[in-house]
Amino acid sequence: MQPRVSITLCCVVLGIVIHSVPAATVIAADHHSDQIQTRNTTIHYDIPAGSLIDALSRFARQSGVAISIKADQLKGLQTPGLTGSYSIETGFATLLAGSGYQIRKTDAGYVLQRAPIITGQTLPMMTISTAAASLKQGTAEEGYRVSNISGIGLWGERSLRDTPYSISVVPSDLIENVNAQNMGQIFKMNPLTQEPNIQNFTGVPFVTIRGFQSANPIYDGIPMAAGNGSAVSVIEIDRVEILSGTSGFLYGGGRVGGAINYVTKSPTDIPLRRLTFGNYGGTQFYGHADVGGKFDERGRFGYRANLLYQSGDTAIGEPVTQKVANIVLDGHLTDTLYADVKYTYNDYRKEATQPTFNNVRNRTGIDTSKRYSPKWASNDVESHKTYTSLRWDPSKYFTLRSAFFYQNTHMRASRIQLNEQVEKTFTQVLTDTANEKHENYGGYIYLDTRFSTFTINHKLTVGYSSTVWDYLMSDDCCIRQNGTSSLSLNELKNIPEPNWGGAIGNEPKLPVWTYRYNNILIGDNITFNDQWSAMIGFNYGTTVTKAFRSFGDIDYEKSALTPTVSLMYKPIETVTTYVSYMEALEQGTIVGSTYANYGEALPPLVSKQYEAGLKYDINPNLLLSTALFRIEKANQYSNNAAPIPTYVQDGLHVHNGVELILTGKVTDNLTIIGGGTLMDIGVEKSNNPAIEGNKPTNAASRMGKIYAEYALPWVPGLSLTGGIYYTGEKYADAANTDKIPSYTLYDIGTRYTTRVLDKALTVRLNVINLTGKNYWQEATYLGVPRTVAFSVSTMF
């Protein structure tokens, strides 16, 4: 007979007394709680995602009820958590959704039991385990719909629908199913983001959101001070959380238009053994292994490992080699203390990288399906990343959260910049940056406190975050040469490699440039009742810049207070409306030597955003989000005064817009990710009348995109996929004389899932840019050519 235990929980000051008796596990009420429910009343809960048994324990203590569970019933099962006001039955049902279990009321409390199996639709040859179904959110079966976000700024994990910001989430299932080689494919598909360029370097794409570029990435909630050196691989990503809108309070400096949070993979609660073999296009074949699970029978300590090797030529003949190793360990050190550590090694080399184009006279005469660079035009990146995080829940009133990140990246790039002349010829600038070194540090510590004032519930968070970017280089690291003559595009591949001299091989020595952002934060998440809530916060942010050696002698430090306030109203349970105000702090320019105020450090720029939005759960796997917004950002420019101009801050960039996104399953067989952005953007006020009313560079005012998957009902396991992605025209220069044409891209694909030798097998095929459209991603970079990618994944 299987042994059983009983656990009785009761509060003794801040401790918990545990007794063992020969019965089922009994999670007992906390009878000292001032929130004990009757069966039909509701109270507010804020239970984080994680172990289902831990979540049920929290719920039972806070609601004042007892629930009996057999010791092995919930082993390895997870829950997305519970945020909001619920009755006892509704709260239990929400936590247990998808687990295969339900509760039954008895005279002694509640008993956990198996839910009845509902028949009616079966997939031949397919078996889905209960544990696997509850392993993660955002699966293809759920229409890539995610219910909770991992956290945003100092706000911890919470419901996506009940977060008063415009957010979309890209889960790993979608990344895998479109055979994405990098995040460029994902941002191309997303209705809120422009397709970024990542052809000439590996790393974090610089994504344009709401007309502003978001250059500094965020890893597991830790903001980076700069994008340089922040290499990322798709195999280490569990999800990408895209915040559309100003985020100064949340993450400190920069990110006026939005923020990108890369949430990395964690250990799995059930054994995972998966191999994927595929091709990213051309002859870029790769192999990827993903393994995870628990070390011990109790499931307290886990592991995850992702390994990738890739080699071959892109669709236009650019040789690529990449090696990635991602290792994760975590553990519930005690019942209230959790910690993890993550490490990623990324070694990437790309040769014959496309040149960048300046002063283009004819944007319709360049073919994206051709390679224009010699093989020596290359990019090398070697990156080491380490993360660690800790969460401590000493009681239901307090939670301590902390995390730290470090990345060390060596880079070398040999590049060609082109300037178009008459009759489609180009002069060249040849640049070599040998052995650059980038170091990124980041971390935060937050303390959550939960309490009530009369009938109003509070979750008050105080904390501190800091991030630093150091750029190191050797003497004579960066070499710049002019080409010998003006050449046609077809002649560029024959340019001989220059003699770069002694820069090659020199080890970086001392920092030449440093960015640092420090943030002191306080925020209160206030729940008035089931319908009304608010989030109020302040961030005292400091931006620091230092430059040394060849970059001069700069020591800059400025601070500003960036507040936020949001008010939410839920007219019905499935709808959340909100209004919010947010500010963003940016570093003021350090004026260069060509201006009368040379050396002056201009004050920080504080941008302001006003937003109103609505989120509607049409069904449990379909979310509609829409938002109206206005962003006001200060200008910085030359006043063109004679005889020497002054660099000034004056006037506003104003971006007014509306955006909409629909994510999830429209029917049982049809999945949709679609929507669009429509903006009125321009310079509203300026001392320079010539630029008033002009559009900002590389910012499209209109985007409309849709991606769909249809599961053929007459062929179980087979899905057809595809997308249509429209990006409106934009401008390459501030004078708006160089227009980048609009473009529409088409993708198609298919996916088949079955079982072979009792192992799950998935085959994917995707054609990117089906029509071979010639287009510009932005002012200086060409678009992606037609590319055919495929993969085969199997469990072992």
PDB file of N, CA, C and O in Angstrom, residues 415-462:
ATOM      1  N   ARG A 415      32.990  45.425 -41.811  1.00  0.00           N
ATOM      2  CA  ARG A 415      31.759  45.816 -42.492  1.00  0.00           C
ATOM      3  C   ARG A 415      32.037  46.757 -43.658  1.00  0.00           C
ATOM      4  O   ARG A 415      33.063  47.428 -43.712  1.00  0.00           O
ATOM      5  N   ILE A 416      31.045  46.820 -44.541  1.00  0.00           N
ATOM      6  CA  ILE A 416      31.097  47.711 -45.697  1.00  0.00           C
ATOM      7  C   ILE A 416      29.882  48.632 -45.651  1.00  0.00           C
ATOM      8  O   ILE A 416      28.736  48.162 -45.573  1.00  0.00           O
ATOM      9  N   GLN A 417      30.142  49.932 -45.703  1.00  0.00           N
ATOM     10  CA  GLN A 417      29.084  50.937 -45.801  1.00  0.00           C
ATOM     11  C   GLN A 417      29.142  51.551 -47.191  1.00  0.00           C
ATOM     12  O   GLN A 417      30.219  51.917 -47.670  1.00  0.00           O
ATOM     13  N   LEU A 418      27.979  51.682 -47.839  1.00  0.00           N
ATOM     14  CA  LEU A 418      27.919  52.158 -49.214  1.00  0.00           C
ATOM     15  C   LEU A 418      27.249  53.524 -49.296  1.00  0.00           C
ATOM     16  O   LEU A 418      26.281  53.791 -48.562  1.00  0.00           O
ATOM     17  N   ASN A 419      27.745  54.369 -50.171  1.00  0.00           N
ATOM     18  CA  ASN A 419      27.127  55.655 -50.482  1.00  0.00           C
ATOM     19  C   ASN A 419      26.851  55.676 -51.982  1.00  0.00           C
ATOM     20  O   ASN A 419      27.781  55.579 -52.800  1.00  0.00           O
ATOM     21  N   GLU A 420      25.568  55.786 -52.340  1.00  0.00           N
ATOM     22  CA  GLU A 420      25.208  55.710 -53.744  1.00  0.00           C
ATOM     23  C   GLU A 420      25.593  56.989 -54.488  1.00  0.00           C
ATOM     24  O   GLU A 420      25.347  58.110 -54.016  1.00  0.00           O
ATOM     25  N   GLN A 421      26.169  56.813 -55.668  1.00  0.00           N
ATOM     26  CA  GLN A 421      26.535  57.916 -56.548  1.00  0.00           C
ATOM     27  C   GLN A 421      25.598  57.897 -57.767  1.00  0.00           C
ATOM     28  O   GLN A 421      24.554  57.234 -57.757  1.00  0.00           O
ATOM     29  N   VAL A 422      25.970  58.586 -58.793  1.00  0.00           N
ATOM     30  CA  VAL A 422      25.137  58.610 -59.996  1.00  0.00           C
ATOM     31  C   VAL A 422      25.239  57.270 -60.713  1.00  0.00           C
ATOM     32  O   VAL A 422      26.202  56.517 -60.564  1.00  0.00           O
ATOM     33  N   GLU A 423      24.201  56.957 -61.468  1.00  0.00           N
ATOM     34  CA  GLU A 423      24.159  55.775 -62.309  1.00  0.00           C
ATOM     35  C   GLU A 423      24.405  54.481 -61.527  1.00  0.00           C
ATOM     36  O   GLU A 423      25.090  53.564 -61.973  1.00  0.00           O
ATOM     37  N   LYS A 424      23.855  54.395 -60.315  1.00  0.00           N
ATOM     38  CA  LYS A 424      23.851  53.170 -59.509  1.00  0.00           C
ATOM     39  C   LYS A 424      25.256  52.628 -59.243  1.00  0.00           C
ATOM     40  O   LYS A 424      25.499  51.421 -59.294  1.00  0.00           O
ATOM     41  N   THR A 425      26.170  53.518 -58.955  1.00  0.00           N
ATOM     42  CA  THR A 425      27.484  53.120 -58.470  1.00  0.00           C
ATOM     43  C   THR A 425      27.615  53.579 -57.027  1.00  0.00           C
ATOM     44  O   THR A 425      26.905  54.485 -56.574  1.00  0.00           O
ATOM     45  N   PHE A 426      28.569  52.954 -56.303  1.00  0.00           N
ATOM     46  CA  PHE A 426      28.656  53.176 -54.867  1.00  0.00           C
ATOM     47  C   PHE A 426      30.114  53.349 -54.444  1.00  0.00           C
ATOM     48  O   PHE A 426      30.978  52.548 -54.825  1.00  0.00           O
ATOM     49  N   THR A 427      30.361  54.379 -53.648  1.00  0.00           N
ATOM     50  CA  THR A 427      31.637  54.452 -52.950  1.00  0.00           C
ATOM     51  C   THR A 427      31.513  53.659 -51.663  1.00  0.00           C
ATOM     52  O   THR A 427      30.412  53.440 -51.155  1.00  0.00           O
ATOM     53  N   GLN A 428      32.658  53.247 -51.101  1.00  0.00           N
ATOM     54  CA  GLN A 428      32.622  52.361 -49.947  1.00  0.00           C
ATOM     55  C   GLN A 428      33.437  52.924 -48.789  1.00  0.00           C
ATOM     56  O   GLN A 428      34.456  53.585 -49.001  1.00  0.00           O
ATOM     57  N   VAL A 429      32.963  52.650 -47.596  1.00  0.00           N
ATOM     58  CA  VAL A 429      33.726  52.881 -46.374  1.00  0.00           C
ATOM     59  C   VAL A 429      33.887  51.522 -45.709  1.00  0.00           C
ATOM     60  O   VAL A 429      32.900  50.832 -45.422  1.00  0.00           O
ATOM     61  N   LEU A 430      35.132  51.106 -45.495  1.00  0.00           N
ATOM     62  CA  LEU A 430      35.442  49.791 -44.944  1.00  0.00           C
ATOM     63  C   LEU A 430      35.859  49.965 -43.487  1.00  0.00           C
ATOM     64  O   LEU A 430      36.759  50.749 -43.189  1.00  0.00           O
ATOM     65  N   THR A 431      35.207  49.233 -42.598  1.00  0.00           N
ATOM     66  CA  THR A 431      35.433  49.406 -41.159  1.00  0.00           C
ATOM     67  C   THR A 431      35.713  48.068 -40.510  1.00  0.00           C
ATOM     68  O   THR A 431      35.041  47.070 -40.804  1.00  0.00           O
ATOM     69  N   ASP A 432      36.709  48.044 -39.625  1.00  0.00           N
ATOM     70  CA  ASP A 432      37.001  46.854 -38.838  1.00  0.00           C
ATOM     71  C   ASP A 432      37.075  47.244 -37.363  1.00  0.00           C
ATOM     72  O   ASP A 432      37.833  48.135 -36.981  1.00  0.00           O
ATOM     73  N   THR A 433      36.255  46.624 -36.556  1.00  0.00           N
ATOM     74  CA  THR A 433      36.323  46.806 -35.099  1.00  0.00           C
ATOM     75  C   THR A 433      36.783  45.490 -34.516  1.00  0.00           C
ATOM     76  O   THR A 433      36.015  44.533 -34.410  1.00  0.00           O
ATOM     77  N   ALA A 434      38.058  45.431 -34.158  1.00  0.00           N
ATOM     78  CA  ALA A 434      38.676  44.167 -33.760  1.00  0.00           C
ATOM     79  C   ALA A 434      38.595  43.973 -32.261  1.00  0.00           C
ATOM     80  O   ALA A 434      39.023  44.828 -31.484  1.00  0.00           O
ATOM     81  N   ASN A 435      38.040  42.844 -31.855  1.00  0.00           N
ATOM     82  CA  ASN A 435      38.052  42.448 -30.444  1.00  0.00           C
ATOM     83  C   ASN A 435      37.446  43.475 -29.511  1.00  0.00           C
ATOM     84  O   ASN A 435      38.035  43.856 -28.505  1.00  0.00           O
ATOM     85  N   GLU A 436      36.267  43.921 -29.874  1.00  0.00           N
ATOM     86  CA  GLU A 436      35.507  44.723 -28.914  1.00  0.00           C
ATOM     87  C   GLU A 436      35.085  43.821 -27.754  1.00  0.00           C
ATOM     88  O   GLU A 436      34.842  42.629 -27.925  1.00  0.00           O
ATOM     89  N   LYS A 437      34.965  44.420 -26.593  1.00  0.00           N
ATOM     90  CA  LYS A 437      34.464  43.678 -25.444  1.00  0.00           C
ATOM     91  C   LYS A 437      33.348  44.490 -24.796  1.00  0.00           C
ATOM     92  O   LYS A 437      33.503  45.687 -24.562  1.00  0.00           O
ATOM     93  N   HIS A 438      32.243  43.818 -24.518  1.00  0.00           N
ATOM     94  CA  HIS A 438      31.096  44.448 -23.864  1.00  0.00           C
ATOM     95  C   HIS A 438      30.774  43.675 -22.588  1.00  0.00           C
ATOM     96  O   HIS A 438      30.717  42.445 -22.603  1.00  0.00           O
ATOM     97  N   GLU A 439      30.579  44.395 -21.509  1.00  0.00           N
ATOM     98  CA  GLU A 439      30.154  43.781 -20.253  1.00  0.00           C
ATOM     99  C   GLU A 439      28.851  44.429 -19.809  1.00  0.00           C
ATOM    100  O   GLU A 439      28.773  45.662 -19.692  1.00  0.00           O
ATOM    101  N   ASN A 440      27.852  43.598 -19.564  1.00  0.00           N
ATOM    102  CA  ASN A 440      26.555  44.053 -19.079  1.00  0.00           C
ATOM    103  C   ASN A 440      26.292  43.464 -17.702  1.00  0.00           C
ATOM    104  O   ASN A 440      26.403  42.245 -17.514  1.00  0.00           O
ATOM    105  N   TYR A 441      25.952  44.331 -16.758  1.00  0.00           N
ATOM    106  CA  TYR A 441      25.567  43.905 -15.416  1.00  0.00           C
ATOM    107  C   TYR A 441      24.150  44.423 -15.151  1.00  0.00           C
ATOM    108  O   TYR A 441      23.774  45.510 -15.605  1.00  0.00           O
ATOM    109  N   GLY A 442      23.383  43.686 -14.401  1.00  0.00           N
ATOM    110  CA  GLY A 442      22.066  44.170 -14.022  1.00  0.00           C
ATOM    111  C   GLY A 442      21.521  43.388 -12.846  1.00  0.00           C
ATOM    112  O   GLY A 442      21.880  42.223 -12.637  1.00  0.00           O
ATOM    113  N   GLY A 443      20.631  44.018 -12.087  1.00  0.00           N
ATOM    114  CA  GLY A 443      20.016  43.316 -10.975  1.00  0.00           C
ATOM    115  C   GLY A 443      18.929  44.127 -10.328  1.00  0.00           C
ATOM    116  O   GLY A 443      18.783  45.339 -10.584  1.00  0.00           O
ATOM    117  N   TYR A 444      18.125  43.463  -9.504  1.00  0.00           N
ATOM    118  CA  TYR A 444      17.086  44.163  -8.754  1.00  0.00           C
ATOM    119  C   TYR A 444      16.825  43.415  -7.458  1.00  0.00           C
ATOM    120  O   TYR A 444      17.148  42.227  -7.309  1.00  0.00           O
ATOM    121  N   ILE A 445      16.210  44.120  -6.514  1.00  0.00           N
ATOM    122  CA  ILE A 445      15.693  43.515  -5.292  1.00  0.00           C
ATOM    123  C   ILE A 445      14.391  44.226  -4.951  1.00  0.00           C
ATOM    124  O   ILE A 445      14.345  45.457  -4.892  1.00  0.00           O
ATOM    125  N   TYR A 446      13.311  43.461  -4.782  1.00  0.00           N
ATOM    126  CA  TYR A 446      11.984  44.008  -4.515  1.00  0.00           C
ATOM    127  C   TYR A 446      11.386  43.301  -3.290  1.00  0.00           C
ATOM    128  O   TYR A 446      11.526  42.087  -3.123  1.00  0.00           O
ATOM    129  N   LEU A 447      10.692  44.066  -2.474  1.00  0.00           N
ATOM    130  CA  LEU A 447       9.968  43.531  -1.323  1.00  0.00           C
ATOM    131  C   LEU A 447       8.491  43.847  -1.484  1.00  0.00           C
ATOM    132  O   LEU A 447       8.094  45.017  -1.586  1.00  0.00           O
ATOM    133  N   ASP A 448       7.658  42.798  -1.548  1.00  0.00           N
ATOM    134  CA  ASP A 448       6.205  42.935  -1.639  1.00  0.00           C
ATOM    135  C   ASP A 448       5.599  42.794  -0.246  1.00  0.00           C
ATOM    136  O   ASP A 448       5.936  41.863   0.489  1.00  0.00           O
ATOM    137  N   THR A 449       4.693  43.691   0.082  1.00  0.00           N
ATOM    138  CA  THR A 449       3.974  43.644   1.353  1.00  0.00           C
ATOM    139  C   THR A 449       2.481  43.693   1.073  1.00  0.00           C
ATOM    140  O   THR A 449       2.020  44.589   0.352  1.00  0.00           O
ATOM    141  N   ARG A 450       1.732  42.756   1.639  1.00  0.00           N
ATOM    142  CA  ARG A 450       0.290  42.701   1.427  1.00  0.00           C
ATOM    143  C   ARG A 450      -0.418  43.065   2.728  1.00  0.00           C
ATOM    144  O   ARG A 450      -0.111  42.516   3.781  1.00  0.00           O
ATOM    145  N   PHE A 451      -1.375  43.982   2.596  1.00  0.00           N
ATOM    146  CA  PHE A 451      -2.140  44.385   3.775  1.00  0.00           C
ATOM    147  C   PHE A 451      -3.452  45.003   3.305  1.00  0.00           C
ATOM    148  O   PHE A 451      -3.666  45.234   2.114  1.00  0.00           O
ATOM    149  N   SER A 452      -4.343  45.259   4.257  1.00  0.00           N
ATOM    150  CA  SER A 452      -5.645  45.842   3.958  1.00  0.00           C
ATOM    151  C   SER A 452      -5.873  47.062   4.817  1.00  0.00           C
ATOM    152  O   SER A 452      -5.449  47.119   5.981  1.00  0.00           O
ATOM    153  N   THR A 453      -6.528  48.067   4.221  1.00  0.00           N
ATOM    154  CA  THR A 453      -7.026  49.214   4.984  1.00  0.00           C
ATOM    155  C   THR A 453      -8.547  49.195   4.825  1.00  0.00           C
ATOM    156  O   THR A 453      -9.055  49.513   3.756  1.00  0.00           O
ATOM    157  N   PHE A 454      -9.219  48.782   5.906  1.00  0.00           N
ATOM    158  CA  PHE A 454     -10.657  48.557   5.878  1.00  0.00           C
ATOM    159  C   PHE A 454     -10.958  47.501   4.805  1.00  0.00           C
ATOM    160  O   PHE A 454     -10.482  46.390   4.890  1.00  0.00           O
ATOM    161  N   THR A 455     -11.717  47.851   3.765  1.00  0.00           N
ATOM    162  CA  THR A 455     -12.061  46.866   2.735  1.00  0.00           C
ATOM    163  C   THR A 455     -11.154  46.959   1.510  1.00  0.00           C
ATOM    164  O   THR A 455     -11.384  46.277   0.509  1.00  0.00           O
ATOM    165  N   ILE A 456     -10.126  47.793   1.559  1.00  0.00           N
ATOM    166  CA  ILE A 456      -9.239  48.006   0.410  1.00  0.00           C
ATOM    167  C   ILE A 456      -7.969  47.186   0.595  1.00  0.00           C
ATOM    168  O   ILE A 456      -7.294  47.284   1.626  1.00  0.00           O
ATOM    169  N   ASN A 457      -7.636  46.361  -0.398  1.00  0.00           N
ATOM    170  CA  ASN A 457      -6.446  45.519  -0.356  1.00  0.00           C
ATOM    171  C   ASN A 457      -5.275  46.194  -1.077  1.00  0.00           C
ATOM    172  O   ASN A 457      -5.452  46.820  -2.126  1.00  0.00           O
ATOM    173  N   HIS A 458      -4.087  46.040  -0.488  1.00  0.00           N
ATOM    174  CA  HIS A 458      -2.882  46.648  -1.050  1.00  0.00           C
ATOM    175  C   HIS A 458      -1.807  45.582  -1.244  1.00  0.00           C
ATOM    176  O   HIS A 458      -1.672  44.658  -0.447  1.00  0.00           O
ATOM    177  N   LYS A 459      -1.049  45.751  -2.311  1.00  0.00           N
ATOM    178  CA  LYS A 459       0.218  45.041  -2.470  1.00  0.00           C
ATOM    179  C   LYS A 459       1.268  46.122  -2.733  1.00  0.00           C
ATOM    180  O   LYS A 459       1.419  46.607  -3.854  1.00  0.00           O
ATOM    181  N   LEU A 460       1.961  46.502  -1.696  1.00  0.00           N
ATOM    182  CA  LEU A 460       2.943  47.586  -1.750  1.00  0.00           C
ATOM    183  C   LEU A 460       4.321  46.991  -2.005  1.00  0.00           C
ATOM    184  O   LEU A 460       4.769  46.082  -1.306  1.00  0.00           O
ATOM    185  N   THR A 461       5.004  47.507  -3.037  1.00  0.00           N
ATOM    186  CA  THR A 461       6.327  47.007  -3.410  1.00  0.00           C
ATOM    187  C   THR A 461       7.332  48.144  -3.374  1.00  0.00           C
ATOM    188  O   THR A 461       7.085  49.222  -3.925  1.00  0.00           O
ATOM    189  N   VAL A 462       8.454  47.899  -2.706  1.00  0.00           N
ATOM    190  CA  VAL A 462       9.568  48.847  -2.726  1.00  0.00           C
ATOM    191  C   VAL A 462      10.789  48.095  -3.242  1.00  0.00           C
ATOM    192  O   VAL A 462      10.917  46.879  -3.049  1.00  0.00           O
TER     193      VAL A 462
END
